[in-house]
Amino acid sequence: MSINQSKQEEQERVNVVADKIDKKIERVDQSIAQAHQETHRIERNYGENTKVNTTEVDDQMETNASVQQQKQLVALAVENENILNSNKLKLENLQGSPYFGRIDIVEDGEEDTLYIGTSTLQDEDGEFLIYDWRAPISGIYYNGVLGKVHYQTPNGPTTVDLKKKRQFQIVHNQIRTMFDTNETVGDEILQSVLSEYSDEYLRNIVSTIQREQNTIIRDTHSDVLLVQGVAGSGKTSAILQRVAYLLYHSRSTMNADNIVLFSPNKLFSNYISEVLPSLGERNMRQVTLNEFISLRLSGVQVETLFERYEKDEHNLPETTIKIRLYKESGEFLDHLAELEETHPDHILHFEDVIFDGKPFFTKEEISKIYDHINHAYHIPDRFLKTKNILIKRLQKRIHADRNEDWVQAEIDNLSDEDFQQIITDHNIEESASQREIIAEEFLRDRYAPIYNALINNYFFNPYKEYLFLLGEMDQDLVPDNVWQTMIESIDDSIETHKLNLSDSVAILYLRDLLTDGGINHAIQHIFIDEVQDYTMAQLKYIAHAFPNAKMTLLGDRAQDVLTSSYRKKDLVTEVNDLFNKKKITTITLNQSYRSTAEITNFATKLLPNGSEIKAFSRQGEDPVIKVFDNDDYYQGLKDTARELNKKYDTVAILTRNQAQAEQIYAHYGDESIVTLVDADFRSIPKGILVLPIYLAKGLEFDAVIAHDVSATNYPDERSVDVLYTICTRAMHSLTLCVDKEVSPLLSHESVDLISEQ
């Protein structure tokens, strides 16, 4: 059969499937409309069916039962509507491009043809028109080559004979490209996809998943999956497909709320927000490291990674580097824990529990309780016993105060409605002791702030405890006077409700370790992007906070922008040392897909081991180095950006820091085509953007202009990570602008790219 005949037959099948999808959507729309009407009817009748009567005890019980019944009806109706909407979204994601792959297999002598798409589609008879890309058998499409192949099923491995693997690019239900291959994804389709311009949102990559990416996506056995991927290797896309795969694979025991993704910045969080919905899945929780820490240390302003990077632009003293490296290590957290255990007679630093401006429980009273508990107990056990004793004393106080005149007066002053509300809320039956019970419930509400303070461990001061332990440390990193000055500096910062990043994690770990708090057992998977920017102490604390979670860590040691000024250890080695008791799988991605071959090859020359990085064979223009040897640098920069913006939707001028970005923006004046991006931005607009490199991590742009790659701005190899990361944000065009003297980082191999302006 000729390729044209085959393509015609395939197009006829696309037409049939597209028609079935449209009809299914019509039927789902009708079901949604009916479900919405039913939900509205139940909600409208809710008030009529649950009229509250609190006058008599029997009426109260009847009312409560009616309320619960109506709540269940509403919940079921809403759930049904949500399921229908989810089904519609999956069908809509199939519209226009129902599938992207086909495999022909022979299993147990029977031939079968399977089409692979973003979700499953069956016809009226239950026959599979499309298989979900996450289904076990679909793994053949990504991993298999023609011949005997294996795939995993719930019952174990199965062997089939793969006879054909066909790839499609279907747009608006028309086959644009189709060919048979023995590879995962042929270069023709991959080149077509990668040649498109950047978008506000990252796209899903199910149709172009490479074999090494598929290994990442389908790993279900590793405790820690570490992906060392070069810039543009698709590691971020792969982990989002991995999230979708895990949700599919464990759909009976896990949902999106059981997954947390640590994003490098708010822009990135928005950039990836459409991938999972495009696969019919709900987005997982996303948080930046700073948001995570700040939520757990409320009332304190914690230094961000970006703020510290800006400070670190200046040369760090050797003593500062030594102290920081120590405090950011996993060993430092272990030393804090060991110090506590070696001081069993030490009394923790407690605080007064204040109520109405006066101590309700004094720190002396709390300390006495703690000290009287057997010192042989572990500290968390002693702490818990102390807390339980305080709660019991609060309960006794409530019981004792219920007959106080001021309490009785408060109850007498309650309105009939408020009085009945207390009875209803607490299911208080009519009896001789009803008034005393009401008084106790009233006091529980009144003393709720005290109870909350006890439950949330506010009577313990982890900051003072941390300072105490620092003072007890027997260290030989720096002279004692330097160490003491550091402690005093932390104390001063705490007084102003501020904390350095390295101290914040140590305090959190210490607090949670001693109080046995801060633990979330519900999270099953943690994903951390740009993990090279994390310290081992931070990773250790995250693992401590989510003890049941498997971890997927993605990074690139060559893009270590935020910590390279002082940290030199290898990422893979550090992670393996930290999690040496867990099952760790390390996957290396050396193929770069984002940029043209010319841009990738240029960027890799900046790195000492750049020859290991492979450029994808997508051709484009050579990078350009523009040297402005006069006072018109900023005008030249602006002219360059304007010219590029005529061709490309997004042109990013990337700087080393925020100050440089603001300086460039100031030269534009009131020109509306330029946007100065800061840390609070959540989306990427079109046009000319100006932003520091740390806000561009994980993102990509049609064209990139590297600001002032001069000997002054990029003086030596300590700037390599920054410049490499800037260059690898470019998809199609890279221009390096230089104010006067070219940086020594641009080797003699780049001389032919230099253009004197």
PDB file of C-alpha atoms in Angstrom, residues 47-231:
ATOM      1  CA  GLY A  47     -33.735  26.142  53.165  1.00  0.00           C
ATOM      2  CA  GLU A  48     -37.282  24.863  52.916  1.00  0.00           C
ATOM      3  CA  ASN A  49     -36.313  21.338  53.955  1.00  0.00           C
ATOM      4  CA  THR A  50     -34.092  22.399  56.842  1.00  0.00           C
ATOM      5  CA  LYS A  51     -36.054  24.988  58.771  1.00  0.00           C
ATOM      6  CA  VAL A  52     -34.276  25.347  62.088  1.00  0.00           C
ATOM      7  CA  ASN A  53     -36.308  24.730  65.225  1.00  0.00           C
ATOM      8  CA  THR A  54     -34.330  24.929  68.465  1.00  0.00           C
ATOM      9  CA  THR A  55     -37.146  25.355  70.938  1.00  0.00           C
ATOM     10  CA  GLU A  56     -37.527  21.707  71.990  1.00  0.00           C
ATOM     11  CA  VAL A  57     -34.927  18.945  72.292  1.00  0.00           C
ATOM     12  CA  ASP A  58     -36.763  16.625  69.876  1.00  0.00           C
ATOM     13  CA  ASP A  59     -36.995  19.446  67.361  1.00  0.00           C
ATOM     14  CA  GLN A  60     -33.272  20.076  67.683  1.00  0.00           C
ATOM     15  CA  MET A  61     -32.424  16.432  66.933  1.00  0.00           C
ATOM     16  CA  GLU A  62     -34.816  16.309  63.984  1.00  0.00           C
ATOM     17  CA  THR A  63     -33.381  19.527  62.577  1.00  0.00           C
ATOM     18  CA  ASN A  64     -29.783  18.273  62.855  1.00  0.00           C
ATOM     19  CA  ALA A  65     -30.645  15.040  61.023  1.00  0.00           C
ATOM     20  CA  SER A  66     -32.419  16.977  58.279  1.00  0.00           C
ATOM     21  CA  VAL A  67     -29.479  19.337  57.861  1.00  0.00           C
ATOM     22  CA  GLN A  68     -27.025  16.440  57.490  1.00  0.00           C
ATOM     23  CA  GLN A  69     -29.263  14.699  54.950  1.00  0.00           C
ATOM     24  CA  GLN A  70     -29.592  17.823  52.828  1.00  0.00           C
ATOM     25  CA  LYS A  71     -25.843  18.442  52.985  1.00  0.00           C
ATOM     26  CA  GLN A  72     -25.225  14.943  51.634  1.00  0.00           C
ATOM     27  CA  LEU A  73     -27.679  15.490  48.791  1.00  0.00           C
ATOM     28  CA  VAL A  74     -25.995  18.751  47.825  1.00  0.00           C
ATOM     29  CA  ALA A  75     -22.532  17.156  48.006  1.00  0.00           C
ATOM     30  CA  LEU A  76     -23.580  14.236  45.786  1.00  0.00           C
ATOM     31  CA  ALA A  77     -25.141  16.561  43.222  1.00  0.00           C
ATOM     32  CA  VAL A  78     -22.051  18.767  43.098  1.00  0.00           C
ATOM     33  CA  GLU A  79     -19.753  15.731  42.828  1.00  0.00           C
ATOM     34  CA  ASN A  80     -21.789  14.354  39.915  1.00  0.00           C
ATOM     35  CA  GLU A  81     -21.568  17.694  38.130  1.00  0.00           C
ATOM     36  CA  ASN A  82     -17.800  17.854  38.725  1.00  0.00           C
ATOM     37  CA  ILE A  83     -17.315  14.364  37.265  1.00  0.00           C
ATOM     38  CA  LEU A  84     -19.239  15.322  34.143  1.00  0.00           C
ATOM     39  CA  ASN A  85     -17.216  18.518  33.737  1.00  0.00           C
ATOM     40  CA  SER A  86     -14.002  16.522  34.112  1.00  0.00           C
ATOM     41  CA  ASN A  87     -15.136  14.095  31.406  1.00  0.00           C
ATOM     42  CA  LYS A  88     -15.984  17.001  29.131  1.00  0.00           C
ATOM     43  CA  LEU A  89     -12.522  18.524  29.632  1.00  0.00           C
ATOM     44  CA  LYS A  90     -10.871  15.257  28.609  1.00  0.00           C
ATOM     45  CA  LEU A  91     -13.006  15.091  25.476  1.00  0.00           C
ATOM     46  CA  GLU A  92     -12.262  18.717  24.617  1.00  0.00           C
ATOM     47  CA  ASN A  93      -8.545  17.991  24.957  1.00  0.00           C
ATOM     48  CA  LEU A  94      -8.979  15.313  22.278  1.00  0.00           C
ATOM     49  CA  GLN A  95     -10.746  17.669  19.874  1.00  0.00           C
ATOM     50  CA  GLY A  96      -8.675  18.658  16.869  1.00  0.00           C
ATOM     51  CA  SER A  97      -5.850  16.272  17.743  1.00  0.00           C
ATOM     52  CA  PRO A  98      -7.381  13.020  18.976  1.00  0.00           C
ATOM     53  CA  TYR A  99      -4.180  10.976  19.020  1.00  0.00           C
ATOM     54  CA  PHE A 100      -0.529  11.094  18.033  1.00  0.00           C
ATOM     55  CA  GLY A 101       0.638   7.504  17.805  1.00  0.00           C
ATOM     56  CA  ARG A 102      -0.251   4.040  16.604  1.00  0.00           C
ATOM     57  CA  ILE A 103       1.254   0.668  17.417  1.00  0.00           C
ATOM     58  CA  ASP A 104       0.514  -2.649  15.722  1.00  0.00           C
ATOM     59  CA  ILE A 105       1.239  -5.642  17.934  1.00  0.00           C
ATOM     60  CA  VAL A 106       0.856  -9.404  17.926  1.00  0.00           C
ATOM     61  CA  GLU A 107       0.044 -10.924  21.307  1.00  0.00           C
ATOM     62  CA  ASP A 108      -0.643 -14.641  21.722  1.00  0.00           C
ATOM     63  CA  GLY A 109      -1.042 -14.941  17.945  1.00  0.00           C
ATOM     64  CA  GLU A 110      -3.654 -12.186  17.720  1.00  0.00           C
ATOM     65  CA  GLU A 111      -3.018  -8.949  15.842  1.00  0.00           C
ATOM     66  CA  ASP A 112      -4.151  -5.667  17.350  1.00  0.00           C
ATOM     67  CA  THR A 113      -3.869  -1.999  16.429  1.00  0.00           C
ATOM     68  CA  LEU A 114      -3.813   0.629  19.165  1.00  0.00           C
ATOM     69  CA  TYR A 115      -3.954   4.407  18.852  1.00  0.00           C
ATOM     70  CA  ILE A 116      -2.329   6.497  21.601  1.00  0.00           C
ATOM     71  CA  GLY A 117      -3.683   9.865  22.806  1.00  0.00           C
ATOM     72  CA  THR A 118      -3.925  12.078  25.877  1.00  0.00           C
ATOM     73  CA  SER A 119      -6.844  10.106  27.323  1.00  0.00           C
ATOM     74  CA  THR A 120      -8.919   6.994  26.746  1.00  0.00           C
ATOM     75  CA  LEU A 121     -11.869   6.997  24.332  1.00  0.00           C
ATOM     76  CA  GLN A 122     -14.278   4.114  23.817  1.00  0.00           C
ATOM     77  CA  ASP A 123     -17.161   3.753  21.404  1.00  0.00           C
ATOM     78  CA  GLU A 124     -20.710   2.716  22.276  1.00  0.00           C
ATOM     79  CA  ASP A 125     -19.730  -0.969  22.219  1.00  0.00           C
ATOM     80  CA  GLY A 126     -16.831  -0.477  24.618  1.00  0.00           C
ATOM     81  CA  GLU A 127     -14.181  -0.806  21.914  1.00  0.00           C
ATOM     82  CA  PHE A 128     -11.083   1.309  22.499  1.00  0.00           C
ATOM     83  CA  LEU A 129     -10.725   4.028  19.889  1.00  0.00           C
ATOM     84  CA  ILE A 130      -7.855   5.681  21.786  1.00  0.00           C
ATOM     85  CA  TYR A 131      -5.631   4.411  24.590  1.00  0.00           C
ATOM     86  CA  ASP A 132      -4.452   6.772  27.306  1.00  0.00           C
ATOM     87  CA  TRP A 133      -0.714   7.443  26.928  1.00  0.00           C
ATOM     88  CA  ARG A 134      -0.291   6.421  30.578  1.00  0.00           C
ATOM     89  CA  ALA A 135      -1.827   2.965  30.152  1.00  0.00           C
ATOM     90  CA  PRO A 136       0.724   0.161  30.676  1.00  0.00           C
ATOM     91  CA  ILE A 137       0.509  -1.020  27.075  1.00  0.00           C
ATOM     92  CA  SER A 138       1.157   2.518  25.800  1.00  0.00           C
ATOM     93  CA  GLY A 139       4.657   2.260  27.226  1.00  0.00           C
ATOM     94  CA  ILE A 140       5.504   0.219  24.130  1.00  0.00           C
ATOM     95  CA  TYR A 141       5.093   3.341  22.020  1.00  0.00           C
ATOM     96  CA  TYR A 142       7.719   5.229  24.001  1.00  0.00           C
ATOM     97  CA  ASN A 143      10.199   2.481  24.876  1.00  0.00           C
ATOM     98  CA  GLY A 144       9.782  -0.245  22.311  1.00  0.00           C
ATOM     99  CA  VAL A 145      11.582  -0.862  19.045  1.00  0.00           C
ATOM    100  CA  LEU A 146      10.240  -3.165  16.373  1.00  0.00           C
ATOM    101  CA  GLY A 147      10.380  -6.817  17.373  1.00  0.00           C
ATOM    102  CA  LYS A 148       9.870  -8.493  20.729  1.00  0.00           C
ATOM    103  CA  VAL A 149       9.092  -5.940  23.447  1.00  0.00           C
ATOM    104  CA  HIS A 150       7.994  -6.133  27.067  1.00  0.00           C
ATOM    105  CA  TYR A 151       5.620  -3.997  29.072  1.00  0.00           C
ATOM    106  CA  GLN A 152       4.461  -4.086  32.668  1.00  0.00           C
ATOM    107  CA  THR A 153       0.903  -5.008  33.613  1.00  0.00           C
ATOM    108  CA  PRO A 154      -0.688  -5.337  37.061  1.00  0.00           C
ATOM    109  CA  ASN A 155      -0.146  -9.099  36.688  1.00  0.00           C
ATOM    110  CA  GLY A 156       3.518  -8.792  35.767  1.00  0.00           C
ATOM    111  CA  PRO A 157       5.563  -8.353  32.570  1.00  0.00           C
ATOM    112  CA  THR A 158       4.021  -9.252  29.214  1.00  0.00           C
ATOM    113  CA  THR A 159       5.797  -9.846  25.899  1.00  0.00           C
ATOM    114  CA  VAL A 160       4.384  -8.842  22.511  1.00  0.00           C
ATOM    115  CA  ASP A 161       5.705  -8.542  18.979  1.00  0.00           C
ATOM    116  CA  LEU A 162       5.753  -4.888  17.871  1.00  0.00           C
ATOM    117  CA  LYS A 163       5.137  -4.832  14.119  1.00  0.00           C
ATOM    118  CA  LYS A 164       4.615  -1.136  13.448  1.00  0.00           C
ATOM    119  CA  LYS A 165       5.065   2.202  15.165  1.00  0.00           C
ATOM    120  CA  ARG A 166       3.427   5.144  13.437  1.00  0.00           C
ATOM    121  CA  GLN A 167       3.529   8.808  14.427  1.00  0.00           C
ATOM    122  CA  PHE A 168       1.061  11.540  13.587  1.00  0.00           C
ATOM    123  CA  GLN A 169       0.890  15.270  13.798  1.00  0.00           C
ATOM    124  CA  ILE A 170      -2.834  16.033  13.634  1.00  0.00           C
ATOM    125  CA  VAL A 171      -4.003  19.647  13.632  1.00  0.00           C
ATOM    126  CA  HIS A 172      -7.691  20.628  13.384  1.00  0.00           C
ATOM    127  CA  ASN A 173      -8.458  16.960  12.700  1.00  0.00           C
ATOM    128  CA  GLN A 174      -6.221  16.954   9.627  1.00  0.00           C
ATOM    129  CA  ILE A 175      -3.112  14.772   9.423  1.00  0.00           C
ATOM    130  CA  ARG A 176      -0.271  17.203   8.853  1.00  0.00           C
ATOM    131  CA  THR A 177       2.556  14.680   9.220  1.00  0.00           C
ATOM    132  CA  MET A 178       2.579  10.884   9.339  1.00  0.00           C
ATOM    133  CA  PHE A 179       5.359   8.347   9.107  1.00  0.00           C
ATOM    134  CA  ASP A 180       6.462   4.961  10.388  1.00  0.00           C
ATOM    135  CA  THR A 181       9.536   4.790  12.576  1.00  0.00           C
ATOM    136  CA  ASN A 182      11.556   2.581  14.871  1.00  0.00           C
ATOM    137  CA  GLU A 183      12.313   5.506  17.201  1.00  0.00           C
ATOM    138  CA  THR A 184      10.266   6.967  20.035  1.00  0.00           C
ATOM    139  CA  VAL A 185       9.642  10.224  18.209  1.00  0.00           C
ATOM    140  CA  GLY A 186      11.117  10.996  14.832  1.00  0.00           C
ATOM    141  CA  ASP A 187      13.135  14.164  14.292  1.00  0.00           C
ATOM    142  CA  GLU A 188      10.637  15.441  11.722  1.00  0.00           C
ATOM    143  CA  ILE A 189       7.805  15.773  14.249  1.00  0.00           C
ATOM    144  CA  LEU A 190      10.123  16.931  17.021  1.00  0.00           C
ATOM    145  CA  GLN A 191      11.614  19.640  14.810  1.00  0.00           C
ATOM    146  CA  SER A 192       8.149  20.844  13.859  1.00  0.00           C
ATOM    147  CA  VAL A 193       7.090  21.125  17.505  1.00  0.00           C
ATOM    148  CA  LEU A 194      10.306  22.776  18.679  1.00  0.00           C
ATOM    149  CA  SER A 195      10.262  25.342  15.884  1.00  0.00           C
ATOM    150  CA  GLU A 196       7.081  26.927  17.210  1.00  0.00           C
ATOM    151  CA  TYR A 197       7.299  30.217  19.068  1.00  0.00           C
ATOM    152  CA  SER A 198       7.112  30.434  22.834  1.00  0.00           C
ATOM    153  CA  ASP A 199       3.789  30.727  24.598  1.00  0.00           C
ATOM    154  CA  GLU A 200       2.556  32.091  27.903  1.00  0.00           C
ATOM    155  CA  TYR A 201       2.103  28.514  29.091  1.00  0.00           C
ATOM    156  CA  LEU A 202       4.212  25.390  28.800  1.00  0.00           C
ATOM    157  CA  ARG A 203       2.609  22.752  26.579  1.00  0.00           C
ATOM    158  CA  ASN A 204       2.260  19.077  27.382  1.00  0.00           C
ATOM    159  CA  ILE A 205       4.759  16.852  25.561  1.00  0.00           C
ATOM    160  CA  VAL A 206       2.943  13.515  25.434  1.00  0.00           C
ATOM    161  CA  SER A 207       3.357  13.332  21.663  1.00  0.00           C
ATOM    162  CA  THR A 208       7.117  13.968  21.783  1.00  0.00           C
ATOM    163  CA  ILE A 209       8.269  12.155  24.920  1.00  0.00           C
ATOM    164  CA  GLN A 210      11.756  10.758  24.446  1.00  0.00           C
ATOM    165  CA  ARG A 211      12.855   7.392  25.797  1.00  0.00           C
ATOM    166  CA  GLU A 212      14.959   8.823  28.626  1.00  0.00           C
ATOM    167  CA  GLN A 213      12.107  11.165  29.580  1.00  0.00           C
ATOM    168  CA  ASN A 214       9.729   8.215  29.613  1.00  0.00           C
ATOM    169  CA  THR A 215      11.970   6.482  32.158  1.00  0.00           C
ATOM    170  CA  ILE A 216      11.525   9.495  34.446  1.00  0.00           C
ATOM    171  CA  ILE A 217       7.781   9.617  33.897  1.00  0.00           C
ATOM    172  CA  ARG A 218       7.055   5.956  34.649  1.00  0.00           C
ATOM    173  CA  ASP A 219       9.364   5.398  37.622  1.00  0.00           C
ATOM    174  CA  THR A 220       7.287   4.184  40.578  1.00  0.00           C
ATOM    175  CA  HIS A 221       9.941   2.401  42.640  1.00  0.00           C
ATOM    176  CA  SER A 222      12.496   5.048  43.631  1.00  0.00           C
ATOM    177  CA  ASP A 223      12.334   6.835  46.978  1.00  0.00           C
ATOM    178  CA  VAL A 224      14.391   9.648  45.490  1.00  0.00           C
ATOM    179  CA  LEU A 225      14.497  10.225  41.743  1.00  0.00           C
ATOM    180  CA  LEU A 226      17.259  12.698  40.881  1.00  0.00           C
ATOM    181  CA  VAL A 227      17.269  14.102  37.367  1.00  0.00           C
ATOM    182  CA  GLN A 228      20.430  15.926  36.339  1.00  0.00           C
ATOM    183  CA  GLY A 229      19.317  17.532  33.105  1.00  0.00           C
ATOM    184  CA  VAL A 230      21.037  20.142  30.988  1.00  0.00           C
ATOM    185  CA  ALA A 231      19.222  23.328  30.038  1.00  0.00           C
TER     186      ALA A 231
END
